[in-house]
PDB file of C-alpha atoms in Angstrom:
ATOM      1  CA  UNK A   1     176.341-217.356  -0.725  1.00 75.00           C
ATOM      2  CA  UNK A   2     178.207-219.100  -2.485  1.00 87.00           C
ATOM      3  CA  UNK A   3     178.751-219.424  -6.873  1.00 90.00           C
ATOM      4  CA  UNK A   4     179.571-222.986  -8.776  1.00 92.00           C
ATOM      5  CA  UNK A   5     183.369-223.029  -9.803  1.00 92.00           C
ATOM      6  CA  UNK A   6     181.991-224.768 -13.064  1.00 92.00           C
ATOM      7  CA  UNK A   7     179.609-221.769 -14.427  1.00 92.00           C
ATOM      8  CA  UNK A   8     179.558-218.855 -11.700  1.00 91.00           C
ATOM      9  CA  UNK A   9     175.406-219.613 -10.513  1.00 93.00           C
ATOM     10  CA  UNK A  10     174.483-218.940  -7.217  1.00 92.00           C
ATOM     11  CA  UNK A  11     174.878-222.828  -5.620  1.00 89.00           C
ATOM     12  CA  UNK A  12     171.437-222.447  -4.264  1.00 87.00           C
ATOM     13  CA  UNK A  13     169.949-222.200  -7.664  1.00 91.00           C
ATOM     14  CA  UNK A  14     171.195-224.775  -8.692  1.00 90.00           C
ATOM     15  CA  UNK A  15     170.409-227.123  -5.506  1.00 83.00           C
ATOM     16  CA  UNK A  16     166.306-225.787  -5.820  1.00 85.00           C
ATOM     17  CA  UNK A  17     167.074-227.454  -9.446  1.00 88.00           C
ATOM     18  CA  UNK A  18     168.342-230.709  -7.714  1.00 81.00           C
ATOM     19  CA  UNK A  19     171.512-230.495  -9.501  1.00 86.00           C
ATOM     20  CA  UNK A  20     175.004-230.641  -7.948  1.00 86.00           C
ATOM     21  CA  UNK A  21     177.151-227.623  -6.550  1.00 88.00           C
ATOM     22  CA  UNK A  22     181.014-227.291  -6.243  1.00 90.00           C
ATOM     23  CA  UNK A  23     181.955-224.180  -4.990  1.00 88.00           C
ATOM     24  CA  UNK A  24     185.471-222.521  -2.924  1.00 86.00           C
ATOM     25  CA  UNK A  25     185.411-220.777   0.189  1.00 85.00           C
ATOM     26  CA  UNK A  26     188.107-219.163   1.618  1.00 85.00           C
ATOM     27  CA  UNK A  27     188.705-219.725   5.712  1.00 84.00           C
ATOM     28  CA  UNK A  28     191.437-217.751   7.526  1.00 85.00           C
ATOM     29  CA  UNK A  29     192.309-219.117  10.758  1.00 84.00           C
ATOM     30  CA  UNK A  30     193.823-216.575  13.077  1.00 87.00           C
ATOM     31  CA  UNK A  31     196.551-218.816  14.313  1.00 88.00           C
ATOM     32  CA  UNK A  32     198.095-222.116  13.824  1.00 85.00           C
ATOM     33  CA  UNK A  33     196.300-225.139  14.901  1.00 82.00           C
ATOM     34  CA  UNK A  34     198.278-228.238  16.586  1.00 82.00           C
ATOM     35  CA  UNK A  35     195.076-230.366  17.888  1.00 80.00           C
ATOM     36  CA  UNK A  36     192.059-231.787  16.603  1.00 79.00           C
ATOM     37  CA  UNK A  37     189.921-229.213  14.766  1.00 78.00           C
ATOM     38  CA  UNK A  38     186.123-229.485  14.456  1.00 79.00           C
ATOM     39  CA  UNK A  39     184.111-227.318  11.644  1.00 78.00           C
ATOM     40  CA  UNK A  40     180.364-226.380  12.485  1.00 79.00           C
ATOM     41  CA  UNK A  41     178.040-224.591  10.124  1.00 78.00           C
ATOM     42  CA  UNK A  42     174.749-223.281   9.585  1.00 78.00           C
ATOM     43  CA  UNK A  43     172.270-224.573   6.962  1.00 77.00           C
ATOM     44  CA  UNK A  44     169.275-222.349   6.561  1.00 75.00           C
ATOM     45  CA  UNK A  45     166.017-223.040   6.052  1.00 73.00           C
ATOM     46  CA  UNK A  46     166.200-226.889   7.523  1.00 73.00           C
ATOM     47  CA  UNK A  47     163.980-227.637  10.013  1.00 72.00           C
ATOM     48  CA  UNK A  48     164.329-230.488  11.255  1.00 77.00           C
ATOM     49  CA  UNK A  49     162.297-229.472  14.298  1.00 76.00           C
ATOM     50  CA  UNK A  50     158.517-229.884  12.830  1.00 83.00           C
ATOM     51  CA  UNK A  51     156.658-232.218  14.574  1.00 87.00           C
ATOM     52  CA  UNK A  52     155.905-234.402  11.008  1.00 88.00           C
ATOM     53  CA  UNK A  53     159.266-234.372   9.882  1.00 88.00           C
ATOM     54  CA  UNK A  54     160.637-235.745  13.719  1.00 89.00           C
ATOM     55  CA  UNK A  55     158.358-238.317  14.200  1.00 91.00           C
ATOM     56  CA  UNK A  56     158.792-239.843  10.358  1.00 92.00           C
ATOM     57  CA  UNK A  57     160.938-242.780  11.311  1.00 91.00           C
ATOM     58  CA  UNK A  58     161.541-246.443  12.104  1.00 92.00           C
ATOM     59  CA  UNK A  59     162.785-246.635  15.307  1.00 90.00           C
ATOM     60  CA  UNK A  60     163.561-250.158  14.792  1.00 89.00           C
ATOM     61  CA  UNK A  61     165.646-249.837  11.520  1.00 90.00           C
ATOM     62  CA  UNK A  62     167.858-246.831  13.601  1.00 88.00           C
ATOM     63  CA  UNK A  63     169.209-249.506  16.572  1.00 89.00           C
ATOM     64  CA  UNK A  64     169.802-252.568  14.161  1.00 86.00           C
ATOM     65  CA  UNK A  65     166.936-254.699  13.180  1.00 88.00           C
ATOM     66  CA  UNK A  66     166.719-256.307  10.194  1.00 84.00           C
ATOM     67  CA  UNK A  67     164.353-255.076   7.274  1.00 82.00           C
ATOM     68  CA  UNK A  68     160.534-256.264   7.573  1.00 80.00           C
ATOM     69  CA  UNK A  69     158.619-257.409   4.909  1.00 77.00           C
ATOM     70  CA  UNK A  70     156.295-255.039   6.080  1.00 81.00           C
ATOM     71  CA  UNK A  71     155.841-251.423   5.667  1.00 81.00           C
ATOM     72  CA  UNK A  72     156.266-249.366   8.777  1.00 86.00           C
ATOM     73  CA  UNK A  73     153.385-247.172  10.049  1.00 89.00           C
ATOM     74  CA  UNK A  74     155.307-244.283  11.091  1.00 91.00           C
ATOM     75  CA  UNK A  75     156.929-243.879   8.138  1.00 92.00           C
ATOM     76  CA  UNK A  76     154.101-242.368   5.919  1.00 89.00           C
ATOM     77  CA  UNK A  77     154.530-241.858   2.203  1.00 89.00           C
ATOM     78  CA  UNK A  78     158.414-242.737   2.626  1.00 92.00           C
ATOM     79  CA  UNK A  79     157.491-246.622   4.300  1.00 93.00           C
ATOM     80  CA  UNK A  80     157.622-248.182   0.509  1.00 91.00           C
ATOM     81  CA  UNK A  81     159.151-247.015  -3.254  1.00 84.00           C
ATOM     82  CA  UNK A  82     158.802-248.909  -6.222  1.00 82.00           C
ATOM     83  CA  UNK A  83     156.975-251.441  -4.548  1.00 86.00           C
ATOM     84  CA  UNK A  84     159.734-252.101  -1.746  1.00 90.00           C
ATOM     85  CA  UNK A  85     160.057-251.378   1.750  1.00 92.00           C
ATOM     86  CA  UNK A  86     162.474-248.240   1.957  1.00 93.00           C
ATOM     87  CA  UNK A  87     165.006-248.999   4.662  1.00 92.00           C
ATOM     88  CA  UNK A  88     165.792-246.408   6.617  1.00 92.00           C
ATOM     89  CA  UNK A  89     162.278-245.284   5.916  1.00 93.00           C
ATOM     90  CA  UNK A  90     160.779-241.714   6.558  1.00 93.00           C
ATOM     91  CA  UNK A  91     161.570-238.022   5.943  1.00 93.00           C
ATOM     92  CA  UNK A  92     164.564-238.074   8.626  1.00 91.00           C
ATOM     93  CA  UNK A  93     166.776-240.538   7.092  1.00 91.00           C
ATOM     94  CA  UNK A  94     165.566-239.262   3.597  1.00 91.00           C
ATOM     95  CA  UNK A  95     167.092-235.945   4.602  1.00 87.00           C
ATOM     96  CA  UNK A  96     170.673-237.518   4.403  1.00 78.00           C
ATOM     97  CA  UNK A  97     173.351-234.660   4.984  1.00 75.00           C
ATOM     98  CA  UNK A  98     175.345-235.088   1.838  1.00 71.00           C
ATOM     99  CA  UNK A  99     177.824-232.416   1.512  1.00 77.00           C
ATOM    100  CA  UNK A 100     181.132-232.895   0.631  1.00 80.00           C
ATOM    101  CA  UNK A 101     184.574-231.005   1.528  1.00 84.00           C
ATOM    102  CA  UNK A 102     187.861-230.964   1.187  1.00 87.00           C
ATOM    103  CA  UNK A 103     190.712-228.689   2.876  1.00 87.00           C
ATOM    104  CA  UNK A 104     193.314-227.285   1.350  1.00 86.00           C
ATOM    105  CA  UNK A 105     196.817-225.370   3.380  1.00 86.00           C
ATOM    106  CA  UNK A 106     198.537-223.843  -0.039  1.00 87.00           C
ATOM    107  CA  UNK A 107     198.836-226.627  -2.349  1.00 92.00           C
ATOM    108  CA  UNK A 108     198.760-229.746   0.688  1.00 93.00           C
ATOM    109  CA  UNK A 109     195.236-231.037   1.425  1.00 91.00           C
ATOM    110  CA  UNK A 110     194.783-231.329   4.275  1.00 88.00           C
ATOM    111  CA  UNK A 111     193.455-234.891   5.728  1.00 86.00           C
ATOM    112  CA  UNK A 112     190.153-235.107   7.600  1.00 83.00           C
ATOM    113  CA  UNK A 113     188.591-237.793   9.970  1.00 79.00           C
ATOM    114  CA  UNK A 114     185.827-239.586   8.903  1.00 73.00           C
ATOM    115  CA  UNK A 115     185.525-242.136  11.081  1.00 72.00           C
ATOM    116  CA  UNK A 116     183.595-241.643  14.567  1.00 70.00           C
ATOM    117  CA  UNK A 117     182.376-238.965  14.334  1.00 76.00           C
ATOM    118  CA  UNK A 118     179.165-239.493  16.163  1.00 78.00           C
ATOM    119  CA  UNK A 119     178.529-239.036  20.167  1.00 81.00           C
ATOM    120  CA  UNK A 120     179.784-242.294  22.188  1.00 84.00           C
ATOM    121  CA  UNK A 121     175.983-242.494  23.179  1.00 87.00           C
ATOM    122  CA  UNK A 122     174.633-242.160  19.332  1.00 84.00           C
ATOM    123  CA  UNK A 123     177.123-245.229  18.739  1.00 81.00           C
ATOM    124  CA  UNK A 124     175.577-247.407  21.234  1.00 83.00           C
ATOM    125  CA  UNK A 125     171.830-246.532  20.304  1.00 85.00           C
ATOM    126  CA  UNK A 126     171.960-246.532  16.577  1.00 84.00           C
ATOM    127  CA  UNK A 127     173.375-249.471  14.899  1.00 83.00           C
ATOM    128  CA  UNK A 128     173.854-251.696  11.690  1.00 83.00           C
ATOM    129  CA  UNK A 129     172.119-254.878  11.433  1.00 87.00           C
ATOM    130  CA  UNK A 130     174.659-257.290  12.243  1.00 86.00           C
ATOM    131  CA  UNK A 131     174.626-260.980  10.921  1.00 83.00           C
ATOM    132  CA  UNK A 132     175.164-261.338   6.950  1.00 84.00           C
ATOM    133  CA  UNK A 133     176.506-258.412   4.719  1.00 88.00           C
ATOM    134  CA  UNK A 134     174.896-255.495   5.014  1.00 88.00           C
ATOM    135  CA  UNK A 135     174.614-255.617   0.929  1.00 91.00           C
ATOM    136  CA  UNK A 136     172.575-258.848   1.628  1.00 92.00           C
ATOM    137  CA  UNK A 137     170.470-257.895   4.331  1.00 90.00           C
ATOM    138  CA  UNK A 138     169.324-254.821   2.727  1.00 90.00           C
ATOM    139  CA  UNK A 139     168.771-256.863  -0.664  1.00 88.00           C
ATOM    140  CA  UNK A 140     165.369-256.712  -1.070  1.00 89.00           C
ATOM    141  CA  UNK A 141     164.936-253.068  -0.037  1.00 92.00           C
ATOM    142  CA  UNK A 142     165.143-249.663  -1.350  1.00 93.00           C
ATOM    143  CA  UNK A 143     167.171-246.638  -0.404  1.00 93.00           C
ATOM    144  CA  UNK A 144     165.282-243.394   0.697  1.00 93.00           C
ATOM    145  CA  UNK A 145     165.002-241.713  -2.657  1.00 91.00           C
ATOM    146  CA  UNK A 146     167.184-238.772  -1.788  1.00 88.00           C
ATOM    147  CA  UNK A 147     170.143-240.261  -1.074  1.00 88.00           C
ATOM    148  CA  UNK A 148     172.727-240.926  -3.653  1.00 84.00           C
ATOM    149  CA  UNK A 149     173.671-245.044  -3.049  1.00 87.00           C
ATOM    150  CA  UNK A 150     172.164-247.693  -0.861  1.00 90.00           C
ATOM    151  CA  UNK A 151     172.548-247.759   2.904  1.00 86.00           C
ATOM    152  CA  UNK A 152     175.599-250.892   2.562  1.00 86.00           C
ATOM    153  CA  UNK A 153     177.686-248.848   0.532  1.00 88.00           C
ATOM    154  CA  UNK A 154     177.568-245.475   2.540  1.00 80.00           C
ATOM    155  CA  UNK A 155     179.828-246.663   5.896  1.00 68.00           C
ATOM    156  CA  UNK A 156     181.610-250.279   4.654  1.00 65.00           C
ATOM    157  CA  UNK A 157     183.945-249.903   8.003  1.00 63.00           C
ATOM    158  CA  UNK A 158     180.593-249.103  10.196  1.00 57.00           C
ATOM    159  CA  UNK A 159     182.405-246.616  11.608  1.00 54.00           C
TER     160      UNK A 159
END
């Protein structure tokens, strides 16, 4: 429920037209915080639970291998675009989270961890490729045509 800053629409009108969404919400806290402070919020209608959608992934790309030259088979209509293997391919990476926020205390932003901020155990299972630079092992590929850059220049400390 919440409106664009730029033009007062309803953000979710705009997002069903695939176009971007800045918008302010207001958060009172109830008391002052000294220690680490995690945010956790609801998206609706994302279900990432549907058998289809769950199973559309390489599970080989996820823990570090390098690209094929081959089209994965559990990937379905998300294995290849514009004639290249997509890597990561299927509907689960395609359904990168990509929203954006920044916290404010008056006038100060305030600064927020980005690094590690996955489980200890999702750290040790999923990985980069390692070997070259990620920008030249993932040369010949294509991103997952939701997400806004490739995969080498969405975590360059592979944190």
């Amino acid at each position: 429920n919440c409106t664009s800053v730029t033009n007062g629409t309803m953000c979710i009108d705009l997002i069903k037209l695939k176009k971007n969404c800045k918008c302010e919400l207001t958060l009172k806290l109830p008391k002052k915080f000294t220690r680490v402070l995690r945010m956790y919020y609801k998206i609706d209608n994302m279900y990432q639970n549907h058998r289809i959608y769950a199973e559309s992934f390489d599970f080989y790309q996820q823990i570090g291998f390098k690209p094929s030259q081959a089209a994965s088979t559990t990937c379905g209509a998300l294995a290849q675009y514009k004639g290249q293997i997509i890597d990561p391919c299927g509907l689960v990476p395609n359904s990168l989270f990509n929203d954006t926020f920044t916290f404010w205390n008056g006038n100060s932003e305030i600064p927020l961890m980005t690094d590690w901020i996955i489980s200890k155990t999702a750290r040790k299972i999923f990985k980069n490729p390692e070997g070259s630079s990620l920008e030249d092992i993932f040369r010949d590929t294509e991103k997952p045509p939701n997400w806004p850059k490739p995969i080498y220049q969405l975590d360059i400390n592979n944190s």
